Short mmCIF file of C-alpha atoms in Angstrom, two decimals:
data_model
loop_
_atom_site.label_atom_id
_atom_site.label_comp_id
_atom_site.label_asym_id
_atom_site.label_seq_id
_atom_site.Cartn_x
_atom_site.Cartn_y
_atom_site.Cartn_z
CA MET W 1 -21.77 2.07 6.10
CA SER W 2 -23.31 5.49 6.60
CA LEU W 3 -25.39 6.69 3.66
CA LYS W 4 -24.36 10.28 4.28
CA TYR W 5 -20.96 9.48 2.71
CA ILE W 6 -22.41 8.16 -0.54
CA THR W 7 -22.47 11.12 -2.89
CA THR W 8 -23.83 11.34 -6.38
CA ILE W 9 -20.26 11.27 -7.65
CA SER W 10 -19.39 8.04 -5.83
CA ILE W 11 -22.57 6.37 -7.07
CA THR W 12 -21.68 7.35 -10.65
CA LEU W 13 -18.16 6.07 -10.15
CA SER W 14 -19.50 2.78 -8.78
CA LEU W 15 -21.42 2.26 -12.01
CA LEU W 16 -18.31 3.15 -14.00
CA LEU W 17 -16.23 0.64 -12.06
CA LEU W 18 -18.78 -2.12 -12.62
CA THR W 19 -18.84 -1.35 -16.32
CA ALA W 20 -15.05 -1.42 -16.57
CA CYS W 21 -14.56 -4.59 -14.52
CA GLY W 22 -15.19 -7.02 -17.36
CA SER W 23 -15.73 -10.64 -16.47
CA GLY W 24 -16.00 -11.23 -12.74
CA GLU W 25 -14.94 -14.83 -13.28
CA SER W 26 -11.49 -13.97 -14.64
CA LYS W 27 -10.77 -11.51 -11.81
CA THR W 28 -11.82 -14.06 -9.20
CA LYS W 29 -9.49 -16.66 -10.67
CA GLU W 30 -6.61 -14.18 -10.67
CA ALA W 31 -7.25 -13.23 -7.05
CA GLU W 32 -7.36 -16.88 -5.98
CA ARG W 33 -4.10 -17.57 -7.76
CA ILE W 34 -2.16 -14.98 -5.77
CA GLU W 35 -4.01 -15.15 -2.45
CA ILE W 36 -1.74 -15.30 0.60
CA PRO W 37 -2.34 -18.72 2.23
CA GLN W 38 -4.32 -18.54 5.47
CA SER W 39 -1.51 -20.22 7.41
CA LYS W 40 0.89 -17.54 6.18
CA ALA W 41 -1.38 -14.56 6.82
CA VAL W 42 -0.59 -11.75 9.23
CA ILE W 43 -4.01 -10.72 10.48
CA ASN W 44 -3.33 -8.58 13.57
CA ASN W 45 -4.18 -5.39 11.67
CA SER W 46 -7.40 -4.71 13.60
CA PRO W 47 -8.56 -1.12 14.19
CA LEU W 48 -6.61 0.58 16.99
CA SER W 49 -7.09 3.64 19.19
CA ASP W 50 -3.74 4.97 18.03
CA TYR W 51 -1.32 4.17 15.24
CA LYS W 52 2.44 4.22 15.50
CA ILE W 53 3.87 3.52 12.07
CA ILE W 54 7.51 3.21 11.04
CA ILE W 55 8.37 3.33 7.33
CA TYR W 56 11.61 1.98 5.83
CA GLY W 57 12.31 2.97 2.24
CA ASN W 58 13.68 5.35 -0.36
CA SER W 59 12.30 8.22 -2.42
CA HIS W 60 9.28 6.15 -3.45
CA SER W 61 7.97 6.22 0.11
CA SER W 62 9.25 9.63 1.24
CA GLN W 63 5.81 11.28 0.97
CA LEU W 64 3.83 8.38 2.41
CA GLY W 65 4.10 9.28 6.09
CA GLY W 66 2.82 12.82 5.77
CA LEU W 67 -0.12 11.87 3.56
CA LEU W 68 -1.03 8.91 5.74
CA GLU W 69 -1.14 11.19 8.77
CA ILE W 70 -3.43 13.65 6.96
CA ILE W 71 -5.82 10.90 5.91
CA ILE W 72 -5.95 9.09 9.26
CA THR W 73 -6.42 12.24 11.31
CA ASN W 74 -9.15 13.49 8.97
CA GLN W 75 -11.05 10.20 8.92
CA LEU W 76 -10.42 9.17 12.53
CA PRO W 77 -10.08 12.48 14.42
CA SER W 78 -10.00 10.86 17.86
CA THR W 79 -7.10 8.61 16.87
CA LEU W 80 -3.51 9.42 17.81
CA VAL W 81 -1.01 9.06 14.96
CA LYS W 82 2.79 8.91 15.03
CA ILE W 83 4.74 8.14 11.85
CA THR W 84 8.52 7.91 11.44
CA THR W 85 10.46 7.29 8.22
CA VAL W 86 13.87 5.60 8.02
CA SER W 87 15.36 6.57 4.67
CA GLY W 88 17.99 4.93 2.49
CA ARG W 89 18.54 3.77 -1.08
CA PHE W 90 17.58 0.12 -0.70
CA LEU W 91 16.55 -2.12 2.17
CA ASP W 92 19.81 -4.09 2.13
CA GLU W 93 21.75 -0.85 2.66
CA ILE W 94 19.35 0.32 5.36
CA VAL W 95 19.69 -2.99 7.21
CA ALA W 96 23.49 -2.70 7.07
CA VAL W 97 23.22 0.09 9.64
CA ASP W 98 22.38 -1.54 12.99
CA ALA W 99 20.87 1.66 14.35
CA ASN W 100 18.23 1.53 11.62
CA VAL W 101 17.16 -1.97 12.59
CA ASP W 102 17.23 -1.04 16.28
CA LYS W 103 14.55 1.58 15.63
CA LEU W 104 12.02 -1.24 15.40
CA LYS W 105 12.35 -1.65 19.17
CA SER W 106 12.64 2.08 19.92
CA ASP W 107 8.89 2.54 20.33
CA ASN W 108 5.72 0.52 20.58
CA TRP W 109 5.14 0.55 16.82
CA SER W 110 1.86 -0.88 15.56
CA HIS W 111 2.89 -1.22 11.90
CA ALA W 112 6.10 -1.26 9.88
CA ILE W 113 6.12 -0.59 6.14
CA PHE W 114 9.06 -1.90 4.11
CA GLN W 115 9.83 -0.50 0.64
CA GLY W 116 13.06 -0.64 -1.32
CA GLN W 117 13.71 -4.29 -2.12
CA LYS W 118 16.06 -4.44 -5.09
CA TYR W 119 14.70 -6.07 -8.22
CA SER W 120 15.72 -6.47 -11.85
CA GLN W 121 13.31 -4.89 -14.34
CA SER W 122 14.60 -7.22 -17.05
CA GLY W 123 14.30 -10.23 -14.77
CA SER W 124 17.90 -11.18 -15.56
CA THR W 125 19.18 -10.76 -12.01
CA ASP W 126 17.89 -12.23 -8.76
CA TYR W 127 18.75 -9.95 -5.87
CA PRO W 128 18.90 -11.34 -2.34
CA THR W 129 15.83 -10.75 -0.17
CA SER W 130 17.48 -11.60 3.14
CA ALA W 131 17.56 -7.96 4.32
CA THR W 132 13.83 -7.57 3.80
CA GLU W 133 13.19 -10.91 5.50
CA ARG W 134 15.30 -9.80 8.47
CA LEU W 135 13.26 -6.63 8.88
CA ILE W 136 10.00 -8.59 8.74
CA SER W 137 11.27 -11.07 11.31
CA ASN W 138 12.45 -8.31 13.65
CA ALA W 139 9.15 -6.50 13.34
CA LYS W 140 7.18 -9.60 14.30
CA GLU W 141 9.50 -10.23 17.25
CA HIS W 142 8.32 -6.85 18.57
CA LYS W 143 4.66 -7.57 17.74
CA ILE W 144 4.63 -5.06 14.87
CA THR W 145 2.47 -5.79 11.84
CA PRO W 146 4.82 -5.85 8.80
CA ILE W 147 3.53 -4.55 5.46
CA LEU W 148 5.53 -4.96 2.26
CA PHE W 149 5.35 -2.08 -0.22
CA PRO W 150 5.89 -3.22 -3.84
CA GLU W 151 6.40 -0.02 -5.84
CA HIS W 152 4.01 1.14 -8.53
CA PRO W 153 5.01 0.32 -12.13
CA GLN W 154 6.91 2.84 -14.21
CA LYS W 155 4.91 4.85 -16.70
CA GLY W 156 3.86 2.83 -19.72
CA ASP W 157 4.79 -0.53 -18.18
CA PRO W 158 1.71 -1.87 -16.33
CA ALA W 159 3.11 -5.44 -16.41
CA GLU W 160 5.76 -4.33 -13.91
CA ALA W 161 3.05 -4.24 -11.23
CA LYS W 162 2.73 -8.02 -11.25
CA GLN W 163 6.48 -8.58 -11.50
CA VAL W 164 7.16 -6.54 -8.37
CA TYR W 165 4.12 -7.88 -6.53
CA ASP W 166 5.14 -11.48 -7.21
CA LEU W 167 8.63 -10.78 -5.85
CA HIS W 168 7.15 -9.51 -2.60
CA LEU W 169 4.68 -12.39 -2.50
CA ALA W 170 7.66 -14.76 -2.59
CA ILE W 171 9.23 -12.86 0.31
CA SER W 172 5.99 -13.12 2.26
CA GLN W 173 5.94 -16.87 1.75
CA LYS W 174 9.32 -17.03 3.50
CA GLN W 175 8.51 -14.43 6.18
CA PRO W 176 4.74 -13.97 6.57
CA SER W 177 3.70 -10.35 6.12
CA CYS W 178 1.02 -8.19 4.59
CA ILE W 179 1.51 -7.01 0.98
CA ALA W 180 0.08 -3.75 -0.32
CA PRO W 181 -1.14 -4.25 -3.93
CA VAL W 182 -0.04 -0.73 -4.90
CA GLY W 183 0.75 -1.52 -8.54
CA PHE W 184 -2.62 -3.15 -9.15
CA VAL W 185 -4.38 -0.13 -7.62
CA TRP W 186 -2.46 2.19 -9.94
CA ASN W 187 -3.20 0.06 -13.00
CA ARG W 188 -6.92 0.00 -12.17
CA VAL W 189 -7.15 3.78 -11.79
CA LEU W 190 -5.31 4.30 -15.08
CA GLU W 191 -7.68 1.89 -16.82
CA ILE W 192 -10.67 3.93 -15.70
CA MET W 193 -9.17 7.42 -15.90
CA PRO W 194 -6.19 7.28 -18.29
CA SER W 195 -5.93 11.07 -18.36
CA ILE W 196 -4.95 11.31 -14.70
CA ASN W 197 -1.25 11.86 -14.06
CA LEU W 198 -0.03 9.47 -11.37
CA HIS W 199 3.65 9.71 -12.34
CA SER W 200 6.08 12.58 -11.95
CA ALA W 201 7.94 13.95 -14.95
CA ASP W 202 10.61 11.23 -14.78
CA GLY W 203 7.99 8.50 -15.37
CA ASN W 204 9.34 6.62 -12.37
CA HIS W 205 8.37 8.42 -9.18
CA ALA W 206 4.85 9.28 -8.12
CA SER W 207 3.22 12.63 -8.69
CA TYR W 208 1.22 14.21 -5.87
CA ALA W 209 -1.88 12.32 -7.06
CA GLY W 210 0.07 9.06 -7.23
CA ASN W 211 1.35 9.50 -3.70
CA VAL W 212 -2.19 10.17 -2.46
CA LEU W 213 -3.45 7.01 -4.16
CA THR W 214 -0.70 4.96 -2.53
CA ALA W 215 -1.39 6.52 0.87
CA MET W 216 -5.09 5.72 0.58
CA THR W 217 -4.17 2.09 -0.10
CA PHE W 218 -2.13 1.91 3.10
CA TYR W 219 -4.87 3.73 5.02
CA GLN W 220 -7.37 0.96 4.33
CA ILE W 221 -4.82 -1.79 5.01
CA ILE W 222 -3.73 -0.30 8.33
CA THR W 223 -7.06 0.88 9.73
CA SER W 224 -9.43 -1.62 8.03
CA GLU W 225 -11.64 1.41 7.22
CA LEU W 226 -13.05 1.18 3.69
CA THR W 227 -11.96 4.00 1.42
CA ASP W 228 -14.94 3.70 -0.90
CA THR W 229 -17.12 5.64 1.57
CA MET W 230 -14.51 8.16 2.66
CA PRO W 231 -15.83 11.73 2.69
CA PHE W 232 -14.01 14.43 0.77
CA ILE W 233 -10.80 15.63 2.47
CA PRO W 234 -10.21 19.35 1.78
CA ALA W 235 -6.61 19.03 2.98
CA ILE W 236 -5.91 16.72 0.02
CA ASP W 237 -5.32 18.79 -3.10
CA LEU W 238 -7.39 16.62 -5.44
CA THR W 239 -10.93 17.10 -6.69
CA GLN W 240 -13.90 15.39 -5.10
CA GLN W 241 -14.25 13.23 -8.20
CA GLU W 242 -10.60 12.11 -8.05
CA GLN W 243 -10.75 11.31 -4.35
CA ALA W 244 -13.99 9.36 -4.79
CA LEU W 245 -12.54 7.37 -7.70
CA PHE W 246 -9.38 6.57 -5.74
CA GLY W 247 -11.44 5.37 -2.78
CA GLN W 248 -13.62 3.16 -4.97
CA VAL W 249 -10.62 1.56 -6.66
CA VAL W 250 -8.62 0.95 -3.47
CA THR W 251 -11.51 -0.95 -1.89
CA GLU W 252 -12.20 -2.88 -5.10
CA VAL W 253 -8.58 -3.99 -5.54
CA LEU W 254 -8.12 -4.93 -1.88
CA GLU W 255 -11.16 -7.19 -2.22
CA LEU W 256 -9.33 -9.01 -5.03
CA TYR W 257 -5.87 -8.88 -3.44
CA PRO W 258 -6.33 -8.99 0.36
CA ALA W 259 -3.21 -7.39 1.79
CA CYS W 260 -3.02 -9.55 4.90
CA GLY W 261 -4.59 -12.75 3.65
CA ALA W 262 -8.08 -14.10 4.15
CA LYS W 263 -9.84 -13.13 7.35
#
């Protein structure tokens, strides 16, 4: 990693992260408990010369494509980027329209992101996951790397991160796919910087900062470029300190929760 990217701010944040981590033993045990089995892993997410990404989801992923494009083109200026979003309320409704599914074969997509699996916050209802599984299967048929997008937890409910992640982990065990640990990334940032506002006014959707944090998570998953040494991006309307903290946390959490299994 180039030393020119390590600023005084990122060094300070590294020390802060180490201080806030607590026992390394407990985190290691937690990571081992949820690790995607090697036999189930989807590991064809190697760096590419261009990225063609298709996103399926609802309002929680509506800003992802634009921010991902900004980050990738800033960090990898010689890389070509094409991102398309297929919008709907939930994945089962999106899949009900054949034309939406057919878009997986409409281009030589490198990655497909799936967000919008129904789930019960109370845990009282089990919603079918067959629509999400169908999308994953179709993506793999066309040699597209599938990435599941469990939403961030609602404001004040950090436990929801694990609930939603575990649901998507169960889906991945049926249809192997990568899983973005978005909720765990959000929880970690809020532990370190509780004053930062990641949620919009409704306490459900992401604020601009929250959307950036999520996009940075997908950037590292898709490109395999570590975010903890990312230089400041002027096109992102966050301070240098905020961007550096986000980058540190994304890399830390993805070490504990590898999105595409062990490599």
